[in-house]
C-alpha cells in the first residue's frame, strides 16, 4: 500500500535539507513514509477506499494523550456544501473543495465538562490555559498520526491553519458545544499527479536541535544559507519566488493586520467557553 | 528494523478498543507501528545506535509546519545530572533518569524574534496567543514524527507533560531565550522487556469521530462501557485500579489544587516573553 520505494534515505535527506552529504542509515518503510512528506493542495476526484476514515481514526487514537483524558475530537466533512462554507471561512482556500475528506480537528474539553455534570463533579481546571494547551496538543498528536497513516496508504494531506481565522464561525458550522474549538483542518485525498509537490527543504538541523542547552547563536549563521536553499527550491519548482525566506516569514508575523482575524482569538475563545486563566 | 509483525490488524484494534470485531483492512508496516504504540516508562541501559538522534530529528523536521515558519526547537539531554534536575522539575518522574535520551520540545518564537532584530522588522504577531498556539502545534507535530520514527526503530517513548509544571525552572535549566517554552518532554530508549507495557484501550470511535457536525449525545452512552473496558484492562495488567475512568479523569481536572503548578502558567508565560494578547 505504500508509495514505491524509489528514493534512498540519502536522497530524502538531500531533498529535506537541500544539501549533502549526511550519513544516516537505519531506514525502514515507516521512516521513509515520514521523510517523504509534502503537503498536497490538488486532489483527483478518486474517492477513498471503504473504511479509510475509520483506519485513520484508529491510528489517531493510538497516539499518546495526556493522562488518557483524550481531550480531542475530529469532524469528518464530506458534504460538498459544508466543505465550501468551511473553505470560505478558512481564507478561501478553494482546494478544500477538491479533497474527498476534510477533517477538522477539535481541542475538546466538552466531553470532560459533560462527564462532570453527569457525575456532579467540579471541573475547575478546564478554565485554565493549561487545559486548553493539553487539548490542543492532544489534537495535534492524533492528527499527525492520521496524516502519517494516510500517507502510508498513498494519500496526500494538507494542514489548514486558516480554520482558526474565524473560530466562532467554524464552531457554528460544525455545531461545536462550549469548551471546544477547531485547532486546524486537514485535507485528505489522492494527489493530482499533474501537480505533484516536492519535498520542501527545512532549516539545517543545527538550527532546531540543541544539545543540553539552547543555542541561538547557530541560527543567525545559517539563515542566509537557508534563504539560498529556498530560493533554489522555488526556482527548481518553477514556483513564484516569495523573496528571501526570512523576510517572507517576517512579513507573515509583522503584526495583527497580517493575522487574518486570528488577532481576535483570545476574545473568541472566551466566548467559546475557554476562560484561559 | 521494525518490531516483528506478530499481530494482525484485528488484534491491534481489539487491544485499542477493548472490543471486536471490526472490519478494517489495508494494514502496512507504518500503520502497524502507529497502532502498536504504548508509552514506555522503564528502560534498559542499552545506548542508542549512532546517528539515531539525527534520524529522529530528520523525521521531526519532515512534519508539516505552519507557513514553513518552523517555530519549534528540541533540546537533546543526555547528561545524567541534567536529566536528574529535569526529573525533579517534572513531578519527580524518576524514570526520566533511566532513558538514554531525554528530548525537551520547545515552542520557539525566539528565532523569529532574532531574525526580526537582524533585519530590523517588526514582529508584532509574536505577542498574540495565536502565534503561541502555532509554535505549540508545530512542536507537537514534529515530536510525534520523532516518536513514530523511534518506535519504528524498536525504541520506546513516553511524553512528559509534567515538564510544564515549572516552565521557568525548565527554561533556566535549558538556557531558553525569551519567547521560548517547553511544551513537553519525551523519554527515548529501549524498553525494559521485564516491564513491557500493553496497548491501552481508548474510547470507542463514536465518541471522538463526528460526521459533518459534532454530536455530544453519543459520548454519554459509552462512558460506562469504557469504564468497564478500562477496569478490565487494569485487572488484566495486574495494575493498581484507579477507579472508574470518568471519576479518575474528573479528579485530575477538579481544580487548580490538582494542577501541580500549571495553574500559574499564564503568569509564567508572560514572564517568558509571551504576551498572549
XYZ file of C-alpha atoms in Angstrom:
554
model
C 0.000 0.000 0.000
C 2.999 2.290 0.447
C 4.468 4.541 -2.209
C 7.095 2.707 -4.224
C 10.492 2.941 -2.592
C 12.232 4.830 -5.327
C 14.244 7.056 -3.036
C 17.168 6.215 -0.859
C 17.407 7.804 2.568
C 20.297 9.877 1.260
C 18.126 11.299 -1.497
C 15.397 12.098 1.014
C 17.862 13.836 3.307
C 19.268 15.825 0.410
C 15.746 16.931 -0.502
C 14.839 17.786 3.080
C 17.954 19.801 3.829
C 18.893 20.901 0.320
C 22.444 19.799 0.890
C 24.535 16.713 1.368
C 26.121 14.510 2.192
C 24.932 13.298 5.545
C 25.470 9.813 6.828
C 22.430 8.204 8.358
C 21.277 4.659 7.999
C 18.506 2.606 9.644
C 15.898 3.350 7.018
C 12.637 1.446 7.115
C 9.259 1.858 5.458
C 7.874 3.990 8.269
C 10.787 6.416 8.294
C 10.631 6.617 4.527
C 6.921 7.496 4.786
C 7.701 10.216 7.347
C 10.504 11.691 5.274
C 8.552 11.581 2.003
C 6.022 14.055 3.385
C 4.972 17.009 1.276
C 1.724 18.961 1.548
C -0.803 18.233 -1.191
C -3.080 21.022 -2.381
C -4.525 19.441 -5.567
C -6.602 16.283 -5.491
C -8.148 13.924 -8.017
C -11.816 13.011 -7.689
C -10.948 9.442 -6.706
C -12.942 8.555 -3.573
C -11.281 6.998 -0.557
C -11.407 3.238 -0.149
C -14.086 1.933 2.220
C -13.150 2.177 5.906
C -10.227 4.513 5.245
C -11.677 7.085 7.647
C -12.063 4.509 10.413
C -8.484 3.329 9.883
C -7.139 6.896 10.071
C -9.041 7.485 13.308
C -7.781 4.225 14.804
C -4.260 5.450 14.065
C -5.118 8.852 15.563
C -6.477 7.260 18.735
C -3.269 5.251 19.043
C -1.269 8.441 19.653
C -0.327 9.465 23.159
C -2.895 11.560 25.015
C -2.275 13.415 28.250
C -3.303 11.241 31.231
C -5.529 9.261 28.856
C -8.055 12.112 29.078
C -8.457 12.017 25.258
C -9.364 15.697 25.059
C -9.785 15.829 21.297
C -12.381 15.104 18.644
C -12.463 15.220 14.880
C -15.249 16.166 12.498
C -15.234 14.330 9.164
C -16.718 16.576 6.495
C -17.662 15.104 3.120
C -20.726 17.220 2.267
C -19.674 19.497 -0.639
C -21.778 22.418 0.589
C -20.242 22.279 4.058
C -16.743 21.982 2.598
C -17.454 25.081 0.563
C -18.630 27.035 3.590
C -15.570 25.923 5.579
C -13.321 26.853 2.678
C -14.827 30.345 2.717
C -14.259 30.586 6.472
C -10.650 29.405 6.050
C -9.287 32.139 3.858
C -10.986 30.937 0.665
C -8.556 28.087 0.127
C -10.534 26.579 -2.720
C -8.633 23.293 -2.805
C -10.528 22.335 0.349
C -13.455 21.773 -2.020
C -11.484 19.301 -4.124
C -10.473 16.830 -1.404
C -12.922 13.976 -0.778
C -12.432 14.147 3.002
C -11.901 17.265 5.084
C -11.079 16.596 8.718
C -11.469 19.328 11.298
C -9.520 18.573 14.443
C -11.017 19.764 17.713
C -9.467 20.654 21.064
C -12.298 19.180 23.081
C -12.927 19.861 26.758
C -16.675 19.492 26.246
C -16.616 15.755 26.981
C -14.920 16.358 30.324
C -17.459 19.079 31.101
C -20.316 16.721 30.238
C -18.857 13.933 32.368
C -18.505 16.346 35.276
C -22.137 17.357 35.014
C -23.254 13.710 34.869
C -21.234 12.815 37.942
C -21.831 16.091 39.797
C -18.113 16.857 39.997
C -16.300 20.181 39.742
C -14.070 20.668 36.707
C -12.323 23.898 37.635
C -9.115 23.074 35.745
C -10.944 23.345 32.438
C -10.922 27.128 32.920
C -7.128 27.304 32.710
C -4.818 27.923 29.748
C -3.028 24.668 30.632
C -6.050 22.525 29.821
C -6.574 24.382 26.547
C -2.958 23.524 25.700
C -3.445 19.886 26.731
C -6.403 19.624 24.361
C -4.550 21.426 21.563
C -1.528 19.131 21.903
C -3.754 16.041 22.134
C -5.455 17.073 18.881
C -2.103 17.646 17.159
C -0.619 14.284 18.152
C -3.757 12.491 16.989
C -3.886 14.431 13.726
C -0.262 13.752 12.904
C -0.829 10.011 13.355
C -3.787 10.225 10.981
C -1.701 12.167 8.459
C 1.050 9.568 8.538
C -1.423 6.711 8.228
C -2.972 8.469 5.233
C 0.386 8.993 3.564
C 1.319 5.355 4.168
C -1.819 4.459 2.196
C -0.706 6.633 -0.724
C -2.997 9.543 0.170
C -1.989 13.183 0.322
C -2.769 15.602 3.134
C -2.575 19.298 3.902
C -2.990 21.016 7.244
C -5.244 24.084 7.180
C -4.299 26.549 9.937
C -6.671 29.115 8.445
C -9.532 27.234 10.088
C -8.570 29.427 13.066
C -9.314 32.656 11.158
C -12.897 32.587 12.440
C -13.183 30.202 15.369
C -16.783 31.119 16.129
C -17.957 30.788 12.531
C -16.376 27.356 12.313
C -17.873 26.355 15.672
C -21.341 27.320 14.418
C -20.862 25.456 11.140
C -19.787 22.295 12.945
C -22.245 22.560 15.851
C -19.475 22.590 18.436
C -20.553 22.684 22.082
C -18.979 25.165 24.523
C -15.387 24.311 25.517
C -14.459 23.002 22.057
C -12.645 24.743 19.190
C -11.062 23.811 15.880
C -7.264 23.702 16.067
C -6.739 23.087 12.319
C -8.263 21.395 9.306
C -6.759 18.626 7.192
C -7.439 17.820 3.545
C -7.218 14.120 2.677
C -7.334 12.648 -0.809
C -5.358 11.312 -3.737
C -2.836 13.831 -5.032
C -3.326 15.081 -8.563
C -0.275 13.585 -10.301
C -0.175 16.549 -12.690
C 0.523 18.866 -9.765
C 2.745 16.693 -7.630
C 4.537 18.768 -5.000
C 8.157 18.311 -3.996
C 9.765 17.721 -0.623
C 10.326 21.150 0.911
C 13.734 21.846 2.402
C 13.913 22.696 6.093
C 16.403 24.583 8.245
C 19.676 22.774 8.950
C 19.415 20.512 11.987
C 21.817 22.778 13.883
C 19.102 25.467 13.967
C 16.471 23.345 15.667
C 18.430 20.634 17.504
C 20.245 21.819 20.608
C 22.489 19.684 22.806
C 21.912 20.020 26.575
C 21.091 23.736 26.352
C 19.550 26.092 23.827
C 21.976 27.766 21.435
C 20.532 30.659 19.476
C 23.877 31.761 18.033
C 23.957 28.960 15.459
C 20.763 30.148 13.812
C 21.999 33.568 12.700
C 24.803 31.927 10.746
C 22.526 29.618 8.759
C 19.732 31.981 7.751
C 21.484 33.169 4.606
C 22.327 29.618 3.590
C 18.717 28.589 4.077
C 17.490 31.615 2.150
C 19.640 30.379 -0.752
C 18.334 26.825 -0.345
C 14.738 28.023 -0.519
C 15.447 30.318 -3.488
C 16.898 27.333 -5.339
C 13.912 25.184 -4.350
C 11.357 27.670 -5.670
C 13.356 28.109 -8.868
C 13.599 24.342 -9.398
C 9.849 24.001 -8.837
C 9.109 26.885 -11.212
C 7.155 28.430 -8.334
C 6.660 32.144 -7.892
C 9.576 33.386 -5.777
C 8.411 34.622 -2.398
C 11.513 36.631 -1.635
C 14.137 35.658 0.922
C 12.714 33.116 3.374
C 13.487 35.205 6.430
C 11.917 38.365 5.000
C 8.894 36.474 3.713
C 8.447 34.771 7.088
C 8.885 38.024 8.988
C 6.235 39.608 6.806
C 3.786 36.977 7.994
C 4.318 37.898 11.653
C 4.624 41.662 11.210
C 1.536 42.431 13.264
C -2.210 41.986 13.814
C -3.032 43.417 10.374
C -1.440 40.291 8.853
C -3.239 37.778 11.068
C -6.485 37.293 9.103
C -8.627 37.662 12.196
C -6.560 35.464 14.452
C -5.540 38.504 16.498
C -9.081 38.252 17.944
C -8.586 34.665 19.092
C -8.431 35.269 22.830
C -11.794 37.031 22.825
C -13.272 34.353 20.553
C -12.033 31.570 22.833
C -13.547 33.325 25.843
C -16.897 33.331 24.085
C -16.443 29.638 23.196
C -16.121 28.759 26.881
C -12.366 28.921 27.466
C -11.592 31.214 30.383
C -7.814 30.830 29.752
C -6.902 31.656 33.365
C 14.294 -2.577 11.914
C 10.635 -2.768 12.825
C 9.135 -4.845 15.611
C 8.220 -8.301 14.369
C 4.767 -8.370 12.873
C 3.209 -10.780 15.328
C -0.138 -9.010 15.497
C -2.850 -8.794 12.942
C -4.691 -5.516 12.495
C -7.727 -7.141 14.085
C -5.748 -7.975 17.210
C -4.442 -4.415 17.375
C -7.948 -2.996 17.009
C -9.239 -5.318 19.702
C -6.471 -4.136 22.015
C -7.051 -0.466 21.201
C -10.802 -0.524 21.663
C -11.170 -3.463 24.042
C -13.849 -4.913 21.845
C -14.406 -6.575 18.499
C -14.983 -7.379 15.827
C -14.354 -4.509 13.488
C -13.600 -4.904 9.828
C -10.707 -2.861 8.565
C -8.046 -3.864 6.111
C -5.214 -2.007 4.355
C -2.596 -2.734 7.002
C 1.009 -1.860 6.283
C 4.166 -1.592 8.361
C 3.642 2.095 9.110
C 0.061 1.676 10.318
C 1.123 -1.289 12.408
C 3.833 0.862 14.003
C 1.278 3.575 14.771
C -1.220 1.148 16.247
C 1.381 -0.742 18.299
C 2.076 2.388 20.359
C 2.237 2.147 24.090
C 4.071 4.510 26.464
C 7.294 3.111 27.908
C 8.347 4.112 31.405
C 11.121 1.568 32.096
C 14.288 1.450 30.007
C 17.345 -0.779 29.731
C 20.797 0.786 29.819
C 21.368 -0.022 26.145
C 22.611 3.137 24.400
C 21.057 4.348 21.172
C 22.736 3.417 17.896
C 24.962 6.104 16.363
C 23.045 8.820 14.489
C 19.687 7.799 15.948
C 19.139 11.322 17.282
C 19.856 12.882 13.888
C 17.468 10.448 12.202
C 14.692 11.251 14.694
C 15.172 14.968 14.082
C 15.135 14.495 10.301
C 11.780 12.759 10.736
C 10.603 15.570 13.030
C 11.602 18.236 10.514
C 9.662 16.351 7.833
C 6.382 17.085 9.625
C 4.162 19.918 8.471
C 4.929 23.318 9.975
C 2.689 26.367 9.747
C 3.734 28.524 6.743
C 7.169 26.845 6.893
C 7.981 29.144 9.825
C 9.405 26.157 11.739
C 8.598 27.660 15.128
C 9.936 24.809 17.219
C 13.188 23.514 18.642
C 14.222 20.487 20.617
C 16.838 20.093 23.328
C 18.537 16.683 23.464
C 19.535 15.930 27.050
C 21.911 13.054 27.770
C 23.812 14.451 30.774
C 22.686 12.386 33.790
C 22.860 15.342 36.174
C 20.680 17.484 33.923
C 18.211 14.627 33.444
C 18.003 14.342 37.213
C 17.305 18.053 37.634
C 14.656 17.941 34.904
C 13.106 14.868 36.503
C 12.833 16.791 39.778
C 11.225 19.731 37.956
C 8.774 17.370 36.210
C 6.983 15.899 39.181
C 9.850 13.602 40.235
C 9.188 11.088 37.488
C 12.308 9.084 38.188
C 12.185 7.016 35.002
C 13.368 10.143 33.173
C 16.756 9.283 34.674
C 16.733 5.818 33.147
C 16.234 6.749 29.479
C 19.431 7.339 27.474
C 17.906 10.306 25.617
C 15.504 12.876 27.012
C 14.111 15.277 24.426
C 12.526 18.538 25.519
C 10.341 20.012 22.795
C 10.207 23.772 22.576
C 7.571 26.162 21.226
C 10.104 28.561 19.770
C 9.329 32.111 18.673
C 12.849 33.223 19.643
C 14.255 32.502 16.186
C 11.616 34.713 14.558
C 12.374 37.421 17.118
C 16.088 37.158 16.369
C 15.509 37.294 12.612
C 13.345 40.368 13.067
C 16.070 42.124 15.028
C 18.671 41.235 12.397
C 16.510 42.553 9.587
C 15.068 45.487 11.530
C 11.499 44.276 11.045
C 8.549 44.434 13.433
C 7.248 41.105 14.734
C 4.068 42.217 16.449
C 2.216 38.944 15.847
C 4.569 37.139 18.211
C 2.736 38.849 21.078
C -0.530 37.057 20.302
C -1.977 33.799 21.655
C -2.305 32.610 18.044
C 1.453 32.525 17.497
C 1.979 30.713 20.790
C -0.507 28.096 19.527
C 1.248 27.895 16.147
C 4.535 27.161 17.899
C 2.910 24.670 20.275
C 1.253 22.794 17.401
C 4.470 22.884 15.340
C 6.333 21.331 18.255
C 3.694 18.623 18.676
C 3.641 17.599 15.013
C 7.434 17.420 14.958
C 7.572 15.465 18.203
C 5.009 12.936 17.064
C 7.024 12.247 13.915
C 10.104 11.678 16.076
C 8.138 9.348 18.355
C 6.927 7.292 15.426
C 10.386 7.128 13.900
C 11.742 5.963 17.256
C 9.090 3.276 17.603
C 9.751 2.091 14.042
C 13.368 1.529 15.139
C 12.248 -0.599 18.080
C 12.662 2.162 20.656
C 10.145 3.113 23.320
C 8.974 6.638 24.130
C 6.952 8.472 26.759
C 5.639 12.029 26.619
C 6.214 14.043 29.800
C 3.579 16.757 30.187
C 4.851 17.477 33.701
C 7.701 19.452 32.120
C 5.092 22.240 32.176
C 4.809 22.115 35.990
C 7.558 24.740 36.279
C 8.069 26.450 32.926
C 10.514 28.997 34.294
C 12.641 26.444 36.126
C 12.870 24.362 32.960
C 13.691 27.453 30.878
C 16.555 28.292 33.248
C 17.874 24.717 33.194
C 17.868 24.623 29.403
C 19.058 28.197 28.845
C 15.978 29.113 26.842
C 15.865 32.633 25.405
C 12.768 34.817 25.806
C 9.808 33.740 23.635
C 10.528 30.013 24.017
C 8.985 27.465 26.383
C 8.954 23.693 26.833
C 5.713 22.128 25.621
C 6.558 18.591 26.827
C 9.418 16.203 27.327
C 9.943 12.825 25.691
C 11.861 9.825 27.021
C 13.547 7.709 24.337
C 15.252 4.377 24.880
C 14.955 0.616 24.710
C 12.038 -0.696 26.736
C 12.853 -2.941 29.647
C 11.385 -6.269 28.456
C 10.613 -7.246 32.055
C 8.197 -4.319 32.315
C 6.679 -4.304 28.865
C 3.523 -2.230 28.796
C 0.350 -3.167 26.946
C -1.668 -1.306 24.341
C -4.076 0.917 26.261
C -7.719 0.886 25.171
C -9.233 4.150 24.002
C -12.782 5.485 23.811
C -14.969 3.984 21.077
C -14.556 5.813 17.772
C -18.130 7.096 18.053
C -17.030 9.313 20.965
C -14.292 11.147 19.076
C -15.267 10.843 15.407
C -18.196 13.016 14.350
C -19.755 13.086 10.891
C -20.423 16.552 9.464
C -21.307 18.036 12.855
C -20.375 17.475 16.473
C -22.526 15.007 18.376
C -22.054 15.014 22.124
C -25.002 12.742 22.824
C -23.135 9.600 21.801
C -20.491 10.073 24.468
C -22.759 9.780 27.487
C -23.880 6.365 26.335
C -20.380 4.939 26.041
C -18.780 6.165 29.257
C -19.965 3.217 31.324
C -18.816 0.756 28.672
C -15.409 2.418 28.555
C -15.191 2.419 32.343
C -15.682 -1.337 32.187
C -13.103 -1.689 29.403
C -10.524 0.189 31.452
C -11.334 -1.769 34.617
C -10.754 -4.992 32.689
C -7.508 -3.602 31.236
C -6.078 -2.682 34.622
C -7.114 -6.061 36.035
C -5.509 -7.926 33.119
C -2.296 -5.917 33.575
C -2.321 -6.543 37.317
C -2.108 -2.763 37.716
C -3.436 -0.875 40.679
C -7.047 0.014 39.862
C -7.535 3.751 39.536
C -11.289 3.708 39.982
C -13.783 4.321 37.197
C -12.102 6.085 34.272
C -14.520 9.010 34.269
C -14.199 9.623 38.006
C -10.431 9.241 37.916
C -10.211 11.619 34.959
C -12.540 14.131 36.576
C -10.386 14.057 39.686
C -7.433 15.203 37.576
C -9.295 18.307 36.392
C -11.113 19.111 39.630
C -9.383 22.468 40.068
C -6.130 24.411 40.454
C -5.128 22.452 43.555
C -4.697 19.388 41.308
C -2.637 21.136 38.615
C 0.880 20.782 40.065
C 1.718 24.415 39.430
C 0.313 24.597 35.939
C -2.456 26.899 37.145
C 0.282 29.577 37.187
C 1.148 29.040 33.524
C -0.268 32.273 32.125
C 1.816 34.379 34.500
C 4.884 32.224 33.807
C 4.453 32.582 30.048
C 4.151 36.349 30.411
C 7.477 36.398 32.198
C 8.971 34.180 29.466
C 8.095 36.751 26.821
C 4.647 35.622 25.658
C 2.173 38.492 25.890
C -0.703 36.155 24.864
C -2.824 39.012 23.515
